[in-house]
Amino acid sequence: MYKSILAILLAFFVSNSFAQTADEVINNYVTAIGGMDKINSIKTAKMTGKFSAGSMDINFTRIYKRPSKIKMEMQIQGMTMIQAYDGTMGWMLNPFQGSREPEKMPDIDAKYLANNADLEGTIVNYKDKGATVEFVGKEDMEGTDVYKIKLTNKDGDVNYYFFDATSYLLLKESTKRKMGEKEVSMDFIYGNYKATDGFLYPWSVEIHAPESPMGASQKAVIEKMELNVATEDADYSMPEKK
């Protein structure tokens, strides 16, 4: 009986130690990218750059506005593809599917877009976003020591985050995403961190997804980033059909 009680108490303290360690890693990450005050001061953001998939180079513009608004425009072969989330609903314009009018985005795609509507990501202020975290452990990632944290968001989806054990910068994020009838594993490799007005952000993201229809490897490179730019709620709303 006493052994059982001891085991339960030990499990309790170990689990709480892990939770505290996860928060410590996340807090150090927040400090590394500029601190909570800096993050909270960012009300809007705009970035432009190039997205490469196979032989295609695609110019993109992405804008953010708190709370939970995001819009991305991609220029492909003289046409503009749009994906947006206005805080409550996702919508898209995809001329490559023969559509010349904006339309409501499928719920599963809107969910993924909504989860990326905060510039700092779900991991920052994760409790306020309905997520939970767990410290998994310390690992070696291609010669770099990293702390691995498991995040379960409010929908039950699981992401794994890998933070540099020295700088505490986020180096990698692993997740799974439903694409059609398949669930595809995806790794996001973050690099080339640069500071904009005191906020550190990765200007290079490599996407490894062997089963993705867009190819096994893609890359997004930011060429310009601006904070607290002029943008209105209407910029994220779905236009009325003509």
PDB file of C-alpha atoms in Angstrom:
ATOM      1  CA  MET A   1       0.000   0.000   0.000  1.00  0.00           C
ATOM      2  CA  TYR A   2       2.760   2.421   0.978  1.00  0.00           C
ATOM      3  CA  LYS A   3       4.591   1.631  -2.246  1.00  0.00           C
ATOM      4  CA  SER A   4       1.421   2.470  -4.206  1.00  0.00           C
ATOM      5  CA  ILE A   5       1.036   5.786  -2.384  1.00  0.00           C
ATOM      6  CA  LEU A   6       4.706   6.584  -3.003  1.00  0.00           C
ATOM      7  CA  ALA A   7       4.348   5.744  -6.701  1.00  0.00           C
ATOM      8  CA  ILE A   8       1.298   8.013  -7.021  1.00  0.00           C
ATOM      9  CA  LEU A   9       3.039  10.883  -5.226  1.00  0.00           C
ATOM     10  CA  LEU A  10       6.148  10.424  -7.348  1.00  0.00           C
ATOM     11  CA  ALA A  11       4.087  10.424 -10.543  1.00  0.00           C
ATOM     12  CA  PHE A  12       2.309  13.576  -9.359  1.00  0.00           C
ATOM     13  CA  PHE A  13       5.514  15.466  -8.667  1.00  0.00           C
ATOM     14  CA  VAL A  14       7.187  14.243 -11.851  1.00  0.00           C
ATOM     15  CA  SER A  15       4.237  15.307 -14.010  1.00  0.00           C
ATOM     16  CA  ASN A  16       4.168  18.720 -12.339  1.00  0.00           C
ATOM     17  CA  SER A  17       7.923  19.044 -12.810  1.00  0.00           C
ATOM     18  CA  PHE A  18       7.495  18.338 -16.527  1.00  0.00           C
ATOM     19  CA  ALA A  19       4.727  20.946 -16.796  1.00  0.00           C
ATOM     20  CA  GLN A  20       6.913  23.504 -15.057  1.00  0.00           C
ATOM     21  CA  THR A  21       9.857  22.644 -17.306  1.00  0.00           C
ATOM     22  CA  ALA A  22       7.691  23.088 -20.396  1.00  0.00           C
ATOM     23  CA  ASP A  23       6.608  26.514 -19.167  1.00  0.00           C
ATOM     24  CA  GLU A  24      10.212  27.408 -18.412  1.00  0.00           C
ATOM     25  CA  VAL A  25      11.293  26.515 -21.950  1.00  0.00           C
ATOM     26  CA  ILE A  26       8.386  28.459 -23.453  1.00  0.00           C
ATOM     27  CA  ASN A  27       9.092  31.483 -21.243  1.00  0.00           C
ATOM     28  CA  ASN A  28      12.736  31.429 -22.326  1.00  0.00           C
ATOM     29  CA  TYR A  29      11.598  31.245 -25.950  1.00  0.00           C
ATOM     30  CA  VAL A  30       9.330  34.262 -25.435  1.00  0.00           C
ATOM     31  CA  THR A  31      12.264  36.169 -23.935  1.00  0.00           C
ATOM     32  CA  ALA A  32      14.523  35.142 -26.830  1.00  0.00           C
ATOM     33  CA  ILE A  33      12.165  36.530 -29.481  1.00  0.00           C
ATOM     34  CA  GLY A  34      11.649  39.859 -27.743  1.00  0.00           C
ATOM     35  CA  GLY A  35       9.546  39.354 -24.627  1.00  0.00           C
ATOM     36  CA  MET A  36       5.844  39.363 -23.857  1.00  0.00           C
ATOM     37  CA  ASP A  37       5.531  43.156 -23.840  1.00  0.00           C
ATOM     38  CA  LYS A  38       6.952  43.325 -27.354  1.00  0.00           C
ATOM     39  CA  ILE A  39       4.651  40.536 -28.586  1.00  0.00           C
ATOM     40  CA  ASN A  40       1.593  42.227 -27.070  1.00  0.00           C
ATOM     41  CA  SER A  41       2.566  45.525 -28.699  1.00  0.00           C
ATOM     42  CA  ILE A  42       2.268  43.958 -32.160  1.00  0.00           C
ATOM     43  CA  LYS A  43      -1.309  44.533 -33.297  1.00  0.00           C
ATOM     44  CA  THR A  44      -0.780  43.950 -37.016  1.00  0.00           C
ATOM     45  CA  ALA A  45       1.981  42.620 -39.263  1.00  0.00           C
ATOM     46  CA  LYS A  46       2.775  42.264 -42.940  1.00  0.00           C
ATOM     47  CA  MET A  47       5.348  40.099 -44.664  1.00  0.00           C
ATOM     48  CA  THR A  48       6.247  39.521 -48.291  1.00  0.00           C
ATOM     49  CA  GLY A  49       8.448  36.871 -49.818  1.00  0.00           C
ATOM     50  CA  LYS A  50       8.747  33.825 -52.047  1.00  0.00           C
ATOM     51  CA  PHE A  51       7.424  30.304 -51.687  1.00  0.00           C
ATOM     52  CA  SER A  52       9.228  27.562 -53.616  1.00  0.00           C
ATOM     53  CA  ALA A  53       7.653  24.210 -54.448  1.00  0.00           C
ATOM     54  CA  GLY A  54       9.397  22.056 -57.020  1.00  0.00           C
ATOM     55  CA  SER A  55      10.192  24.242 -60.012  1.00  0.00           C
ATOM     56  CA  MET A  56       7.683  26.936 -59.004  1.00  0.00           C
ATOM     57  CA  ASP A  57       8.597  30.208 -57.273  1.00  0.00           C
ATOM     58  CA  ILE A  58       5.510  31.943 -55.918  1.00  0.00           C
ATOM     59  CA  ASN A  59       5.397  35.514 -54.598  1.00  0.00           C
ATOM     60  CA  PHE A  60       3.305  35.851 -51.463  1.00  0.00           C
ATOM     61  CA  THR A  61       1.992  38.553 -49.143  1.00  0.00           C
ATOM     62  CA  ARG A  62       0.708  37.716 -45.672  1.00  0.00           C
ATOM     63  CA  ILE A  63      -0.999  40.094 -43.245  1.00  0.00           C
ATOM     64  CA  TYR A  64      -2.128  39.628 -39.638  1.00  0.00           C
ATOM     65  CA  LYS A  65      -4.449  41.574 -37.359  1.00  0.00           C
ATOM     66  CA  ARG A  66      -5.419  40.821 -33.794  1.00  0.00           C
ATOM     67  CA  PRO A  67      -7.512  39.102 -32.780  1.00  0.00           C
ATOM     68  CA  SER A  68      -7.188  35.999 -34.987  1.00  0.00           C
ATOM     69  CA  LYS A  69      -7.189  37.505 -38.464  1.00  0.00           C
ATOM     70  CA  ILE A  70      -4.896  36.386 -41.272  1.00  0.00           C
ATOM     71  CA  LYS A  71      -4.833  36.737 -45.043  1.00  0.00           C
ATOM     72  CA  MET A  72      -2.383  35.355 -47.582  1.00  0.00           C
ATOM     73  CA  GLU A  73      -2.222  36.255 -51.265  1.00  0.00           C
ATOM     74  CA  MET A  74      -0.113  34.261 -53.731  1.00  0.00           C
ATOM     75  CA  GLN A  75       0.718  35.362 -57.264  1.00  0.00           C
ATOM     76  CA  ILE A  76       0.903  32.387 -59.618  1.00  0.00           C
ATOM     77  CA  GLN A  77       1.099  32.634 -63.417  1.00  0.00           C
ATOM     78  CA  GLY A  78      -0.484  36.082 -63.390  1.00  0.00           C
ATOM     79  CA  MET A  79      -3.372  35.004 -61.171  1.00  0.00           C
ATOM     80  CA  THR A  80      -3.993  35.663 -57.475  1.00  0.00           C
ATOM     81  CA  MET A  81      -4.915  32.941 -55.016  1.00  0.00           C
ATOM     82  CA  ILE A  82      -6.219  34.064 -51.601  1.00  0.00           C
ATOM     83  CA  GLN A  83      -6.675  32.281 -48.285  1.00  0.00           C
ATOM     84  CA  ALA A  84      -8.082  34.246 -45.344  1.00  0.00           C
ATOM     85  CA  TYR A  85      -9.596  33.912 -41.891  1.00  0.00           C
ATOM     86  CA  ASP A  86     -11.619  36.861 -40.582  1.00  0.00           C
ATOM     87  CA  GLY A  87     -11.708  35.790 -36.943  1.00  0.00           C
ATOM     88  CA  THR A  88     -14.768  33.563 -37.308  1.00  0.00           C
ATOM     89  CA  MET A  89     -14.770  32.148 -40.852  1.00  0.00           C
ATOM     90  CA  GLY A  90     -12.241  31.014 -43.422  1.00  0.00           C
ATOM     91  CA  TRP A  91     -12.611  31.825 -47.111  1.00  0.00           C
ATOM     92  CA  MET A  92     -10.590  31.460 -50.285  1.00  0.00           C
ATOM     93  CA  LEU A  93     -10.282  32.479 -53.901  1.00  0.00           C
ATOM     94  CA  ASN A  94      -8.701  29.803 -56.061  1.00  0.00           C
ATOM     95  CA  PRO A  95      -8.730  30.496 -59.804  1.00  0.00           C
ATOM     96  CA  PHE A  96      -6.800  27.258 -60.373  1.00  0.00           C
ATOM     97  CA  GLN A  97      -9.922  25.328 -59.416  1.00  0.00           C
ATOM     98  CA  GLY A  98     -11.918  27.281 -61.977  1.00  0.00           C
ATOM     99  CA  SER A  99     -13.406  29.655 -59.416  1.00  0.00           C
ATOM    100  CA  ARG A 100     -13.484  33.385 -60.133  1.00  0.00           C
ATOM    101  CA  GLU A 101     -15.490  34.178 -57.001  1.00  0.00           C
ATOM    102  CA  PRO A 102     -14.507  33.933 -53.328  1.00  0.00           C
ATOM    103  CA  GLU A 103     -16.059  31.052 -51.421  1.00  0.00           C
ATOM    104  CA  LYS A 104     -16.223  29.662 -47.908  1.00  0.00           C
ATOM    105  CA  MET A 105     -13.264  27.474 -47.045  1.00  0.00           C
ATOM    106  CA  PRO A 106     -13.824  23.841 -45.970  1.00  0.00           C
ATOM    107  CA  ASP A 107     -13.999  23.650 -42.173  1.00  0.00           C
ATOM    108  CA  ILE A 108     -10.833  21.585 -41.799  1.00  0.00           C
ATOM    109  CA  ASP A 109      -8.791  24.086 -43.862  1.00  0.00           C
ATOM    110  CA  ALA A 110     -10.318  27.008 -41.953  1.00  0.00           C
ATOM    111  CA  LYS A 111      -9.298  25.356 -38.690  1.00  0.00           C
ATOM    112  CA  TYR A 112      -5.664  25.076 -39.762  1.00  0.00           C
ATOM    113  CA  LEU A 113      -5.659  28.682 -40.942  1.00  0.00           C
ATOM    114  CA  ALA A 114      -7.230  29.885 -37.686  1.00  0.00           C
ATOM    115  CA  ASN A 115      -4.556  28.056 -35.700  1.00  0.00           C
ATOM    116  CA  ASN A 116      -1.932  30.098 -37.573  1.00  0.00           C
ATOM    117  CA  ALA A 117      -3.678  33.447 -37.242  1.00  0.00           C
ATOM    118  CA  ASP A 118      -1.430  34.614 -34.397  1.00  0.00           C
ATOM    119  CA  LEU A 119       1.987  35.828 -35.504  1.00  0.00           C
ATOM    120  CA  GLU A 120       3.649  34.314 -32.428  1.00  0.00           C
ATOM    121  CA  GLY A 121       1.956  30.914 -32.842  1.00  0.00           C
ATOM    122  CA  THR A 122      -0.158  28.751 -30.545  1.00  0.00           C
ATOM    123  CA  ILE A 123       2.737  27.956 -28.193  1.00  0.00           C
ATOM    124  CA  VAL A 124       2.803  31.529 -26.810  1.00  0.00           C
ATOM    125  CA  ASN A 125      -0.025  32.098 -24.311  1.00  0.00           C
ATOM    126  CA  TYR A 126      -1.079  28.519 -25.015  1.00  0.00           C
ATOM    127  CA  LYS A 127      -3.397  28.362 -21.984  1.00  0.00           C
ATOM    128  CA  ASP A 128      -5.424  31.341 -23.215  1.00  0.00           C
ATOM    129  CA  LYS A 129      -5.796  29.515 -26.540  1.00  0.00           C
ATOM    130  CA  GLY A 130      -7.171  26.367 -24.898  1.00  0.00           C
ATOM    131  CA  ALA A 131      -4.034  24.271 -25.397  1.00  0.00           C
ATOM    132  CA  THR A 132      -2.006  22.114 -23.024  1.00  0.00           C
ATOM    133  CA  VAL A 133       1.718  21.341 -23.084  1.00  0.00           C
ATOM    134  CA  GLU A 134       3.974  18.544 -21.906  1.00  0.00           C
ATOM    135  CA  PHE A 135       7.753  18.472 -21.603  1.00  0.00           C
ATOM    136  CA  VAL A 136       8.909  15.407 -23.565  1.00  0.00           C
ATOM    137  CA  GLY A 137      12.640  15.636 -22.978  1.00  0.00           C
ATOM    138  CA  LYS A 138      16.002  16.710 -24.317  1.00  0.00           C
ATOM    139  CA  GLU A 139      17.084  15.306 -27.684  1.00  0.00           C
ATOM    140  CA  ASP A 140      19.787  15.600 -30.296  1.00  0.00           C
ATOM    141  CA  MET A 141      18.640  17.147 -33.578  1.00  0.00           C
ATOM    142  CA  GLU A 142      21.375  16.769 -36.174  1.00  0.00           C
ATOM    143  CA  GLY A 143      24.074  17.689 -33.669  1.00  0.00           C
ATOM    144  CA  THR A 144      22.090  20.344 -31.800  1.00  0.00           C
ATOM    145  CA  ASP A 145      20.636  19.766 -28.345  1.00  0.00           C
ATOM    146  CA  VAL A 146      16.936  20.599 -28.319  1.00  0.00           C
ATOM    147  CA  TYR A 147      14.073  20.583 -25.847  1.00  0.00           C
ATOM    148  CA  LYS A 148      11.004  18.781 -27.183  1.00  0.00           C
ATOM    149  CA  ILE A 149       7.546  19.936 -26.103  1.00  0.00           C
ATOM    150  CA  LYS A 150       4.221  18.364 -26.987  1.00  0.00           C
ATOM    151  CA  LEU A 151       1.298  20.754 -27.475  1.00  0.00           C
ATOM    152  CA  THR A 152      -2.306  19.598 -27.725  1.00  0.00           C
ATOM    153  CA  ASN A 153      -4.581  22.352 -29.008  1.00  0.00           C
ATOM    154  CA  LYS A 154      -8.240  22.946 -28.192  1.00  0.00           C
ATOM    155  CA  ASP A 155      -9.314  20.674 -31.067  1.00  0.00           C
ATOM    156  CA  GLY A 156      -7.171  17.782 -29.823  1.00  0.00           C
ATOM    157  CA  ASP A 157      -4.557  18.158 -32.570  1.00  0.00           C
ATOM    158  CA  VAL A 158      -0.971  17.473 -31.494  1.00  0.00           C
ATOM    159  CA  ASN A 159       2.133  19.464 -32.450  1.00  0.00           C
ATOM    160  CA  TYR A 160       5.707  18.856 -31.336  1.00  0.00           C
ATOM    161  CA  TYR A 161       8.046  21.816 -30.863  1.00  0.00           C
ATOM    162  CA  PHE A 162      11.847  21.591 -30.786  1.00  0.00           C
ATOM    163  CA  PHE A 163      13.682  24.487 -29.108  1.00  0.00           C
ATOM    164  CA  ASP A 164      17.434  25.066 -29.233  1.00  0.00           C
ATOM    165  CA  ALA A 165      18.683  24.172 -25.737  1.00  0.00           C
ATOM    166  CA  THR A 166      21.116  27.117 -25.774  1.00  0.00           C
ATOM    167  CA  SER A 167      19.330  29.981 -27.566  1.00  0.00           C
ATOM    168  CA  TYR A 168      15.778  28.716 -26.905  1.00  0.00           C
ATOM    169  CA  LEU A 169      14.795  29.649 -30.456  1.00  0.00           C
ATOM    170  CA  LEU A 170      12.257  27.382 -32.153  1.00  0.00           C
ATOM    171  CA  LEU A 171      14.085  25.199 -34.681  1.00  0.00           C
ATOM    172  CA  LYS A 172      11.430  22.711 -35.738  1.00  0.00           C
ATOM    173  CA  GLU A 173       7.723  21.971 -35.499  1.00  0.00           C
ATOM    174  CA  SER A 174       6.188  18.592 -36.359  1.00  0.00           C
ATOM    175  CA  THR A 175       2.513  17.958 -36.941  1.00  0.00           C
ATOM    176  CA  LYS A 176       0.018  16.009 -39.029  1.00  0.00           C
ATOM    177  CA  ARG A 177      -2.523  17.527 -41.373  1.00  0.00           C
ATOM    178  CA  LYS A 178      -5.459  16.065 -43.245  1.00  0.00           C
ATOM    179  CA  MET A 179      -5.112  16.508 -47.004  1.00  0.00           C
ATOM    180  CA  GLY A 180      -8.025  15.005 -48.834  1.00  0.00           C
ATOM    181  CA  GLU A 181      -8.457  11.498 -47.475  1.00  0.00           C
ATOM    182  CA  LYS A 182      -4.878  11.243 -46.208  1.00  0.00           C
ATOM    183  CA  GLU A 183      -3.243  12.412 -42.993  1.00  0.00           C
ATOM    184  CA  VAL A 184       0.130  13.853 -43.951  1.00  0.00           C
ATOM    185  CA  SER A 185       3.101  14.247 -41.595  1.00  0.00           C
ATOM    186  CA  MET A 186       4.735  17.670 -41.866  1.00  0.00           C
ATOM    187  CA  ASP A 187       7.958  19.102 -40.446  1.00  0.00           C
ATOM    188  CA  PHE A 188       8.598  22.844 -40.404  1.00  0.00           C
ATOM    189  CA  ILE A 189      12.290  23.761 -40.087  1.00  0.00           C
ATOM    190  CA  TYR A 190      12.799  27.365 -38.939  1.00  0.00           C
ATOM    191  CA  GLY A 191      15.941  29.388 -39.576  1.00  0.00           C
ATOM    192  CA  ASN A 192      17.520  32.741 -40.476  1.00  0.00           C
ATOM    193  CA  TYR A 193      16.026  34.561 -37.484  1.00  0.00           C
ATOM    194  CA  LYS A 194      16.009  38.346 -37.930  1.00  0.00           C
ATOM    195  CA  ALA A 195      14.848  41.167 -35.679  1.00  0.00           C
ATOM    196  CA  THR A 196      12.187  43.636 -36.793  1.00  0.00           C
ATOM    197  CA  ASP A 197      11.656  46.463 -34.296  1.00  0.00           C
ATOM    198  CA  GLY A 198      12.974  44.197 -31.538  1.00  0.00           C
ATOM    199  CA  PHE A 199      10.881  41.157 -32.511  1.00  0.00           C
ATOM    200  CA  LEU A 200      12.827  38.077 -33.632  1.00  0.00           C
ATOM    201  CA  TYR A 201      11.183  35.942 -36.332  1.00  0.00           C
ATOM    202  CA  PRO A 202      12.359  33.148 -38.684  1.00  0.00           C
ATOM    203  CA  TRP A 203      12.715  34.472 -42.215  1.00  0.00           C
ATOM    204  CA  SER A 204      13.204  30.974 -43.620  1.00  0.00           C
ATOM    205  CA  VAL A 205      10.876  27.990 -43.239  1.00  0.00           C
ATOM    206  CA  GLU A 206      11.528  24.639 -44.897  1.00  0.00           C
ATOM    207  CA  ILE A 207       8.528  22.332 -45.109  1.00  0.00           C
ATOM    208  CA  HIS A 208       9.164  18.597 -45.314  1.00  0.00           C
ATOM    209  CA  ALA A 209       6.073  16.595 -46.190  1.00  0.00           C
ATOM    210  CA  PRO A 210       6.898  13.423 -48.164  1.00  0.00           C
ATOM    211  CA  GLU A 211       3.239  12.611 -48.876  1.00  0.00           C
ATOM    212  CA  SER A 212       2.138  16.142 -49.780  1.00  0.00           C
ATOM    213  CA  PRO A 213       0.670  16.650 -53.280  1.00  0.00           C
ATOM    214  CA  MET A 214       2.832  19.801 -53.544  1.00  0.00           C
ATOM    215  CA  GLY A 215       6.006  17.750 -53.272  1.00  0.00           C
ATOM    216  CA  ALA A 216       8.188  16.401 -50.502  1.00  0.00           C
ATOM    217  CA  SER A 217       9.997  19.671 -49.833  1.00  0.00           C
ATOM    218  CA  GLN A 218       8.931  23.302 -50.018  1.00  0.00           C
ATOM    219  CA  LYS A 219      10.476  26.510 -48.716  1.00  0.00           C
ATOM    220  CA  ALA A 220       9.173  29.940 -47.763  1.00  0.00           C
ATOM    221  CA  VAL A 221      11.568  32.893 -47.532  1.00  0.00           C
ATOM    222  CA  ILE A 222      10.535  36.260 -46.127  1.00  0.00           C
ATOM    223  CA  GLU A 223      12.026  39.235 -47.965  1.00  0.00           C
ATOM    224  CA  LYS A 224      10.375  42.045 -45.991  1.00  0.00           C
ATOM    225  CA  MET A 225       8.533  42.240 -42.669  1.00  0.00           C
ATOM    226  CA  GLU A 226       6.661  45.195 -41.152  1.00  0.00           C
ATOM    227  CA  LEU A 227       4.955  45.490 -37.776  1.00  0.00           C
ATOM    228  CA  ASN A 228       1.916  47.563 -36.798  1.00  0.00           C
ATOM    229  CA  VAL A 229       1.016  48.416 -40.381  1.00  0.00           C
ATOM    230  CA  ALA A 230      -2.286  49.962 -41.441  1.00  0.00           C
ATOM    231  CA  THR A 231      -4.856  47.217 -42.047  1.00  0.00           C
ATOM    232  CA  GLU A 232      -8.603  47.117 -41.373  1.00  0.00           C
ATOM    233  CA  ASP A 233     -11.025  44.319 -40.443  1.00  0.00           C
ATOM    234  CA  ALA A 234     -12.538  44.642 -43.914  1.00  0.00           C
ATOM    235  CA  ASP A 235      -9.248  43.498 -45.464  1.00  0.00           C
ATOM    236  CA  TYR A 236      -9.925  40.006 -44.051  1.00  0.00           C
ATOM    237  CA  SER A 237     -13.631  39.759 -44.857  1.00  0.00           C
ATOM    238  CA  MET A 238     -14.856  37.719 -47.800  1.00  0.00           C
ATOM    239  CA  PRO A 239     -15.946  40.055 -50.628  1.00  0.00           C
ATOM    240  CA  GLU A 240     -19.496  39.758 -51.856  1.00  0.00           C
ATOM    241  CA  LYS A 241     -19.895  37.743 -55.015  1.00  0.00           C
ATOM    242  CA  LYS A 242     -20.385  39.819 -58.135  1.00  0.00           C
TER     243      LYS A 242
END
